Coordinates of C-alpha atoms in Angstrom, one line a residue:
M1 CA 0.0 0.0 0.0
R2 CA 1.2 3.5 -0.7
V3 CA 2.1 5.5 2.4
K4 CA 1.9 9.2 3.2
F5 CA 3.7 10.7 6.3
K6 CA 3.1 13.8 8.4
Y7 CA 5.5 16.6 9.1
K8 CA 6.9 16.8 5.6
I9 CA 8.5 13.4 5.8
Q10 CA 8.6 12.2 2.2
T11 CA 9.8 8.7 2.5
Y12 CA 11.1 6.0 4.9
S13 CA 13.0 2.7 4.4
G14 CA 13.1 0.1 7.1
T15 CA 10.7 -1.7 9.5
L16 CA 8.4 -0.4 12.1
D17 CA 5.5 -2.0 13.9
N18 CA 5.5 -5.2 11.8
L19 CA 5.5 -3.2 8.6
V20 CA 8.3 -3.0 6.0
F21 CA 8.7 0.4 4.3
G22 CA 10.4 0.8 1.0
S23 CA 11.4 4.0 -0.8
Y24 CA 11.1 3.9 -4.6
R25 CA 11.5 6.3 -7.6
S26 CA 14.2 8.4 -5.9
G27 CA 12.2 8.9 -2.7
K28 CA 9.0 10.1 -4.4
I29 CA 7.0 7.0 -3.5
C30 CA 6.9 5.0 -0.2
L31 CA 5.3 1.6 -0.1
A32 CA 4.5 -0.5 3.0
R33 CA 3.8 -4.2 3.4
K34 CA 3.3 -6.6 6.3
Y35 CA 6.5 -8.2 7.6
I36 CA 6.4 -11.9 7.2
Y37 CA 9.0 -14.0 9.1
P38 CA 10.8 -16.3 6.7
K39 CA 10.4 -20.1 7.0
L40 CA 13.3 -21.9 8.5
T41 CA 14.8 -24.5 6.2
E42 CA 17.2 -27.4 6.7
Q43 CA 20.0 -25.1 5.3
N44 CA 19.3 -22.6 8.1
T45 CA 19.8 -25.3 10.8
T46 CA 22.9 -26.7 9.1
F47 CA 24.5 -23.3 8.9
G48 CA 23.6 -22.6 12.5
M49 CA 25.2 -25.9 13.7
I50 CA 28.3 -25.2 11.7
S51 CA 28.6 -21.7 13.0
K52 CA 28.2 -22.9 16.6
N53 CA 30.8 -25.6 16.1
I54 CA 33.3 -23.1 14.6
A55 CA 32.7 -20.7 17.6
K56 CA 33.4 -23.6 20.0
L57 CA 36.7 -24.4 18.3
W58 CA 37.6 -20.7 18.4
K59 CA 36.9 -20.5 22.1
A60 CA 39.1 -23.5 22.7
G61 CA 42.0 -21.9 20.8
S62 CA 45.0 -20.4 22.7
E63 CA 45.1 -16.7 23.5
D64 CA 48.5 -16.5 21.7
F65 CA 47.0 -17.8 18.5
K66 CA 44.1 -15.3 18.7
N67 CA 46.5 -12.4 19.4
Q68 CA 48.7 -13.4 16.5
L69 CA 45.7 -13.6 14.2
K70 CA 44.9 -10.0 15.3
I71 CA 48.5 -9.0 14.6
Y72 CA 48.2 -10.6 11.1
S73 CA 45.0 -8.7 10.6
R74 CA 46.7 -5.4 11.3
W75 CA 49.6 -6.2 9.1
Y76 CA 47.3 -7.3 6.3
K77 CA 45.5 -4.0 6.5
I78 CA 48.9 -2.2 6.2
Y79 CA 50.2 -4.2 3.3
N80 CA 47.2 -5.3 1.2
S81 CA 44.0 -3.4 2.0
A82 CA 42.8 -0.2 0.4
N83 CA 43.2 2.9 2.6
N84 CA 39.4 3.3 3.0
S85 CA 38.7 -0.3 4.0
C86 CA 38.6 -1.8 7.5
Q87 CA 41.0 -4.4 8.6
P88 CA 39.5 -7.9 8.8
G89 CA 38.7 -9.2 12.3
A90 CA 40.6 -12.1 13.8
Y91 CA 37.4 -14.2 14.1
S92 CA 36.4 -13.5 10.5
L93 CA 39.9 -14.6 9.4
W94 CA 39.4 -17.7 11.5
V95 CA 36.1 -18.5 9.8
K96 CA 37.7 -18.0 6.4
I97 CA 40.6 -20.3 7.3
I98 CA 38.5 -23.1 8.7
Y99 CA 36.0 -23.0 5.8
E100 CA 38.8 -23.2 3.2
W101 CA 40.5 -26.0 5.1
A102 CA 37.3 -28.0 5.5
K103 CA 36.6 -27.6 1.8
N104 CA 40.1 -28.7 0.7
E105 CA 40.2 -31.7 3.2
N106 CA 36.5 -32.7 2.7
I107 CA 35.7 -32.3 6.4
N108 CA 32.2 -31.9 7.8
L109 CA 32.3 -28.8 10.1
K110 CA 28.8 -29.7 11.4
N111 CA 30.1 -32.3 13.9
I112 CA 33.9 -32.1 14.1
S113 CA 35.1 -32.2 17.7
L114 CA 38.1 -30.4 19.2
E115 CA 40.1 -33.6 19.5
E116 CA 39.5 -34.4 15.8
F117 CA 40.4 -30.9 14.8
L118 CA 43.7 -31.1 16.8
I119 CA 44.6 -34.3 15.0
L120 CA 43.4 -33.4 11.5
G121 CA 43.9 -29.6 11.5
T122 CA 47.7 -29.4 11.6
A123 CA 47.7 -27.4 8.3
I124 CA 46.0 -24.5 10.2
H125 CA 47.4 -24.8 13.7
T126 CA 49.7 -21.8 13.3
I127 CA 49.5 -18.6 11.2
I128 CA 52.6 -19.5 9.4
N129 CA 51.0 -22.9 8.4
C130 CA 47.9 -21.1 7.2
V131 CA 49.9 -18.8 5.0
D132 CA 52.2 -21.6 3.7
N133 CA 49.2 -23.8 2.9
G134 CA 47.4 -21.1 1.0
Y135 CA 44.6 -20.3 3.5
L136 CA 45.9 -16.8 4.2
T137 CA 47.6 -14.2 1.9
P138 CA 51.4 -14.0 2.4
I139 CA 52.5 -10.7 3.9
P140 CA 56.0 -9.5 5.0
N141 CA 57.3 -11.0 8.3
Y142 CA 54.5 -13.5 8.6
E143 CA 57.2 -16.1 9.6
V144 CA 57.3 -14.7 13.1
L145 CA 53.6 -15.7 13.8
T146 CA 54.2 -19.2 15.2
A147 CA 51.9 -19.5 18.1
S148 CA 50.0 -22.8 18.1
F149 CA 46.3 -23.2 18.2

């Protein structure tokens, strides 16, 4: 339905009171519709299980490994990122590393335990291993990042 606002407000985009508002034609028309919660699918639950498992593995990691991933992130920003972009977060780098590793090694992240990860994941136990195995981009001085997971 087409919406008109008071107080010389021409248009609005977003949600309010179970309605979704959309701005169209360069802000000349505002339409509203009822918000409908999307149906959960099997893919949603699978992605949620994988995300929780990755977070569990991250929590089990050593503080030295996490700190060195933060250092790598800062160095990556200096050497590879555009000036107007943000540095990647340590956790987002971890998610990138573990997804790439699981894809290359055909590992199901939905139900991998910490013990299995410690045995199978030697390719990503240190930052230097991650770079050498192609899971992270090489940057100068990455060889000093040797803390184990």
